PDB file of C-alpha atoms in Angstrom:
ATOM      1  CA  MET A  72      63.084  48.490  38.232  1.00 53.00           C
ATOM      2  CA  ALA A  73      60.415  49.701  41.419  1.00 61.00           C
ATOM      3  CA  ASN A  74      58.146  50.952  38.476  1.00 77.00           C
ATOM      4  CA  ARG A  75      57.909  47.121  36.487  1.00 74.00           C
ATOM      5  CA  ARG A  76      57.601  45.582  39.951  1.00 72.00           C
ATOM      6  CA  GLU A  77      55.110  47.929  41.182  1.00 74.00           C
ATOM      7  CA  PHE A  78      53.013  47.328  37.604  1.00 67.00           C
ATOM      8  CA  LEU A  79      53.527  43.567  38.217  1.00 67.00           C
ATOM      9  CA  LYS A  80      52.228  43.740  41.939  1.00 69.00           C
ATOM     10  CA  SER A  81      48.933  46.093  40.731  1.00 70.00           C
ATOM     11  CA  SER A  82      48.272  43.996  37.594  1.00 69.00           C
ATOM     12  CA  CYS A  83      48.137  40.539  40.030  1.00 62.00           C
ATOM     13  CA  LEU A  84      45.950  42.334  42.063  1.00 62.00           C
ATOM     14  CA  ALA A  85      43.727  43.610  39.652  1.00 61.00           C
ATOM     15  CA  CYS A  86      43.436  39.888  38.015  1.00 57.00           C
ATOM     16  CA  LEU A  87      42.766  38.692  41.905  1.00 53.00           C
ATOM     17  CA  GLY A  88      39.893  41.181  42.244  1.00 54.00           C
ATOM     18  CA  VAL A  89      38.170  40.306  38.978  1.00 47.00           C
ATOM     19  CA  ALA A  90      38.224  36.708  39.811  1.00 48.00           C
ATOM     20  CA  VAL A  91      36.898  36.826  43.018  1.00 47.00           C
ATOM     21  CA  SER A  92      34.020  39.625  42.007  1.00 47.00           C
ATOM     22  CA  SER A  93      33.161  37.333  39.437  1.00 43.00           C
ATOM     23  CA  SER A  94      32.288  34.548  41.273  1.00 45.00           C
ATOM     24  CA  PHE A  95      30.218  36.885  43.554  1.00 48.00           C
ATOM     25  CA  LEU A  96      28.484  38.596  40.846  1.00 47.00           C
ATOM     26  CA  ALA A  97      27.324  35.360  39.770  1.00 46.00           C
ATOM     27  CA  SER A  98      24.808  34.996  42.590  1.00 44.00           C
ATOM     28  CA  CYS A  99      23.316  38.346  42.385  1.00 51.00           C
ATOM     29  CA  GLY A 100      21.292  37.842  39.148  1.00 51.00           C
ATOM     30  CA  THR A 101      18.155  39.350  38.600  1.00 53.00           C
ATOM     31  CA  ALA A 102      15.676  39.035  42.067  1.00 79.00           C
ATOM     32  CA  LEU A 103      13.220  36.381  41.255  1.00 85.00           C
ATOM     33  CA  PRO A 104       9.801  36.936  42.200  1.00 83.00           C
ATOM     34  CA  ILE A 105       8.995  35.828  45.464  1.00 87.00           C
ATOM     35  CA  PHE A 106       5.452  34.335  46.299  1.00 79.00           C
ATOM     36  CA  ASN A 107       3.477  34.257  49.904  1.00 85.00           C
ATOM     37  CA  VAL A 108       1.733  30.899  49.720  1.00 85.00           C
ATOM     38  CA  GLU A 109      -0.821  29.889  51.705  1.00 78.00           C
ATOM     39  CA  LYS A 110      -0.314  26.548  53.640  1.00 80.00           C
ATOM     40  CA  ASN A 111      -3.266  23.900  54.727  1.00 83.00           C
ATOM     41  CA  GLY A 112      -2.171  21.500  56.490  1.00 84.00           C
ATOM     42  CA  ARG A 113       0.875  19.940  55.067  1.00 89.00           C
ATOM     43  CA  GLN A 114       0.454  21.543  51.470  1.00 92.00           C
ATOM     44  CA  LEU A 115       0.963  24.312  49.718  1.00 92.00           C
ATOM     45  CA  PHE A 116      -1.415  25.675  46.689  1.00 92.00           C
ATOM     46  CA  ILE A 117      -0.108  27.520  44.133  1.00 92.00           C
ATOM     47  CA  SER A 118      -2.291  29.173  41.615  1.00 91.00           C
ATOM     48  CA  LEU A 119      -1.075  28.349  37.822  1.00 92.00           C
ATOM     49  CA  LYS A 120      -2.394  31.881  36.493  1.00 91.00           C
ATOM     50  CA  GLU A 121      -0.343  33.652  39.420  1.00 87.00           C
ATOM     51  CA  PHE A 122       2.570  31.568  38.256  1.00 88.00           C
ATOM     52  CA  GLU A 123       2.212  32.366  34.430  1.00 88.00           C
ATOM     53  CA  ALA A 124       1.708  36.215  35.210  1.00 86.00           C
ATOM     54  CA  GLN A 125       5.104  36.537  36.582  1.00 84.00           C
ATOM     55  CA  LYS A 126       6.679  35.492  32.864  1.00 86.00           C
ATOM     56  CA  THR A 127       9.201  33.582  34.553  1.00 87.00           C
ATOM     57  CA  HIS A 128      10.141  29.886  34.975  1.00 93.00           C
ATOM     58  CA  VAL A 129      11.515  30.139  38.530  1.00 94.00           C
ATOM     59  CA  MET A 130       9.608  31.415  41.620  1.00 94.00           C
ATOM     60  CA  VAL A 131      10.221  31.668  45.302  1.00 95.00           C
ATOM     61  CA  LEU A 132       7.826  30.390  47.615  1.00 94.00           C
ATOM     62  CA  ARG A 133       7.516  31.526  51.290  1.00 92.00           C
ATOM     63  CA  ASN A 134       5.294  30.849  53.960  1.00 87.00           C
ATOM     64  CA  SER A 135       6.154  32.376  57.724  1.00 83.00           C
ATOM     65  CA  ILE A 136       5.785  28.467  59.129  1.00 82.00           C
ATOM     66  CA  LEU A 137       8.487  27.370  56.548  1.00 86.00           C
ATOM     67  CA  ASP A 138      12.006  26.776  57.713  1.00 87.00           C
ATOM     68  CA  ASN A 139      13.490  27.748  54.624  1.00 91.00           C
ATOM     69  CA  ASP A 140      11.830  28.779  50.947  1.00 95.00           C
ATOM     70  CA  ILE A 141      10.940  26.588  48.161  1.00 95.00           C
ATOM     71  CA  LEU A 142      12.109  27.306  44.595  1.00 97.00           C
ATOM     72  CA  LEU A 143       8.820  26.357  41.729  1.00 96.00           C
ATOM     73  CA  VAL A 144      11.043  25.841  38.932  1.00 97.00           C
ATOM     74  CA  LYS A 145       9.049  25.071  35.619  1.00 95.00           C
ATOM     75  CA  HIS A 146      11.419  23.130  32.805  1.00 95.00           C
ATOM     76  CA  PRO A 147      11.310  23.455  29.180  1.00 94.00           C
ATOM     77  CA  ASP A 148       9.672  20.414  28.792  1.00 94.00           C
ATOM     78  CA  GLY A 149       6.833  21.830  31.152  1.00 92.00           C
ATOM     79  CA  ILE A 150       7.421  19.790  34.185  1.00 94.00           C
ATOM     80  CA  PHE A 151       7.222  21.623  37.276  1.00 96.00           C
ATOM     81  CA  GLU A 152       9.777  20.438  40.387  1.00 97.00           C
ATOM     82  CA  ALA A 153       9.936  21.784  44.213  1.00 97.00           C
ATOM     83  CA  LEU A 154      13.067  22.029  45.569  1.00 98.00           C
ATOM     84  CA  ASP A 155      14.025  22.723  49.063  1.00 96.00           C
ATOM     85  CA  LEU A 156      16.528  26.234  49.355  1.00 96.00           C
ATOM     86  CA  MET A 157      18.748  24.130  51.938  1.00 96.00           C
ATOM     87  CA  CYS A 158      22.059  23.402  51.190  1.00 96.00           C
ATOM     88  CA  THR A 159      23.113  19.746  51.749  1.00 95.00           C
ATOM     89  CA  HIS A 160      26.332  20.232  52.772  1.00 92.00           C
ATOM     90  CA  GLU A 161      25.535  22.268  56.218  1.00 88.00           C
ATOM     91  CA  GLY A 162      22.243  23.423  55.764  1.00 83.00           C
ATOM     92  CA  PHE A 163      22.650  27.199  55.282  1.00 83.00           C
ATOM     93  CA  ASN A 164      20.267  28.678  53.212  1.00 92.00           C
ATOM     94  CA  LEU A 165      20.286  28.941  49.186  1.00 95.00           C
ATOM     95  CA  THR A 166      20.397  31.712  46.829  1.00 94.00           C
ATOM     96  CA  PRO A 167      18.250  30.995  43.561  1.00 96.00           C
ATOM     97  CA  THR A 168      18.939  32.604  40.592  1.00 95.00           C
ATOM     98  CA  LYS A 169      16.951  32.091  36.828  1.00 93.00           C
ATOM     99  CA  ASP A 170      19.456  29.244  36.140  1.00 93.00           C
ATOM    100  CA  LYS A 171      21.414  28.441  39.055  1.00 96.00           C
ATOM    101  CA  ILE A 172      21.185  28.124  43.101  1.00 96.00           C
ATOM    102  CA  TYR A 173      24.279  28.971  44.779  1.00 97.00           C
ATOM    103  CA  CYS A 174      25.404  28.659  48.652  1.00 95.00           C
ATOM    104  CA  ASN A 175      26.813  31.861  49.745  1.00 90.00           C
ATOM    105  CA  GLN A 176      28.594  30.371  53.144  1.00 88.00           C
ATOM    106  CA  HIS A 177      30.887  27.462  51.004  1.00 90.00           C
ATOM    107  CA  GLY A 178      30.734  27.884  47.282  1.00 91.00           C
ATOM    108  CA  SER A 179      28.418  25.161  46.354  1.00 96.00           C
ATOM    109  CA  VAL A 180      26.402  25.382  43.274  1.00 97.00           C
ATOM    110  CA  PHE A 181      23.193  23.534  41.898  1.00 98.00           C
ATOM    111  CA  ASP A 182      21.476  23.067  38.777  1.00 97.00           C
ATOM    112  CA  LEU A 183      17.732  24.065  38.693  1.00 97.00           C
ATOM    113  CA  TYR A 184      17.077  20.205  38.654  1.00 97.00           C
ATOM    114  CA  GLY A 185      19.035  20.029  42.078  1.00 97.00           C
ATOM    115  CA  HIS A 186      21.912  18.190  41.192  1.00 98.00           C
ATOM    116  CA  VAL A 187      25.319  19.271  42.761  1.00 97.00           C
ATOM    117  CA  LEU A 188      27.286  21.343  39.934  1.00 96.00           C
ATOM    118  CA  LYS A 189      29.693  22.639  42.607  1.00 95.00           C
ATOM    119  CA  GLU A 190      31.282  20.814  45.841  1.00 93.00           C
ATOM    120  CA  PRO A 191      31.212  20.974  48.632  1.00 94.00           C
ATOM    121  CA  ALA A 192      27.708  19.755  48.632  1.00 92.00           C
ATOM    122  CA  LEU A 193      27.817  15.895  47.978  1.00 93.00           C
ATOM    123  CA  LYS A 194      23.997  15.560  47.807  1.00 97.00           C
ATOM    124  CA  PRO A 195      21.274  16.883  45.411  1.00 97.00           C
ATOM    125  CA  LEU A 196      18.734  19.114  46.787  1.00 97.00           C
ATOM    126  CA  LYS A 197      15.843  17.824  48.569  1.00 97.00           C
ATOM    127  CA  LYS A 198      12.835  17.598  46.245  1.00 97.00           C
ATOM    128  CA  PHE A 199       9.109  17.992  47.334  1.00 96.00           C
ATOM    129  CA  PRO A 200       6.633  15.826  45.786  1.00 97.00           C
ATOM    130  CA  LEU A 201       3.896  17.784  43.562  1.00 96.00           C
ATOM    131  CA  LYS A 202       0.964  17.881  41.548  1.00 96.00           C
ATOM    132  CA  GLN A 203      -0.197  20.023  39.046  1.00 94.00           C
ATOM    133  CA  THR A 204      -4.175  20.342  38.496  1.00 94.00           C
ATOM    134  CA  ASP A 205      -5.700  22.564  35.646  1.00 93.00           C
ATOM    135  CA  THR A 206      -5.425  25.679  38.030  1.00 95.00           C
ATOM    136  CA  GLN A 207      -3.077  24.654  40.288  1.00 94.00           C
ATOM    137  CA  ILE A 208       0.037  23.388  41.695  1.00 95.00           C
ATOM    138  CA  ILE A 209      -0.146  21.476  45.204  1.00 94.00           C
ATOM    139  CA  ILE A 210       3.050  20.987  46.979  1.00 95.00           C
ATOM    140  CA  ASN A 211       3.108  18.066  49.651  1.00 94.00           C
ATOM    141  CA  LEU A 212       5.276  18.826  52.351  1.00 91.00           C
ATOM    142  CA  ASN A 213       5.498  15.545  54.061  1.00 80.00           C
ATOM    143  CA  THR A 214       8.682  14.288  53.306  1.00 61.00           C
TER     144      THR A 214
END
């Protein structure tokens, strides 16, 4: 009887471990390229050539003056969006992957359009207005 009980106990613990670790692994995806961007007034400038050279559809933008990183996303239709990587639940920094954005503090999950996929966050991510020219993307931080 003790052997069966121990087997059931260890099996349940193993299942629990797999369930918990899989949720953490989901947010560990491949590291995204981080691009240190120049800030000019209230705008960020990103070269389209440099974005395309990364061969990715998502890039983390960083500047020492910004409170949070910004995720620049190129959607399948070719439209770019700039998302603030701050959770709308309690303001913690977010962890982006190539297909989702995670809050490791409370478990919120967002898609690459900034929509909430999993609570506790209720509001979508803040989007920065941007303009695309032939050579660059200009993100306006005045929001």
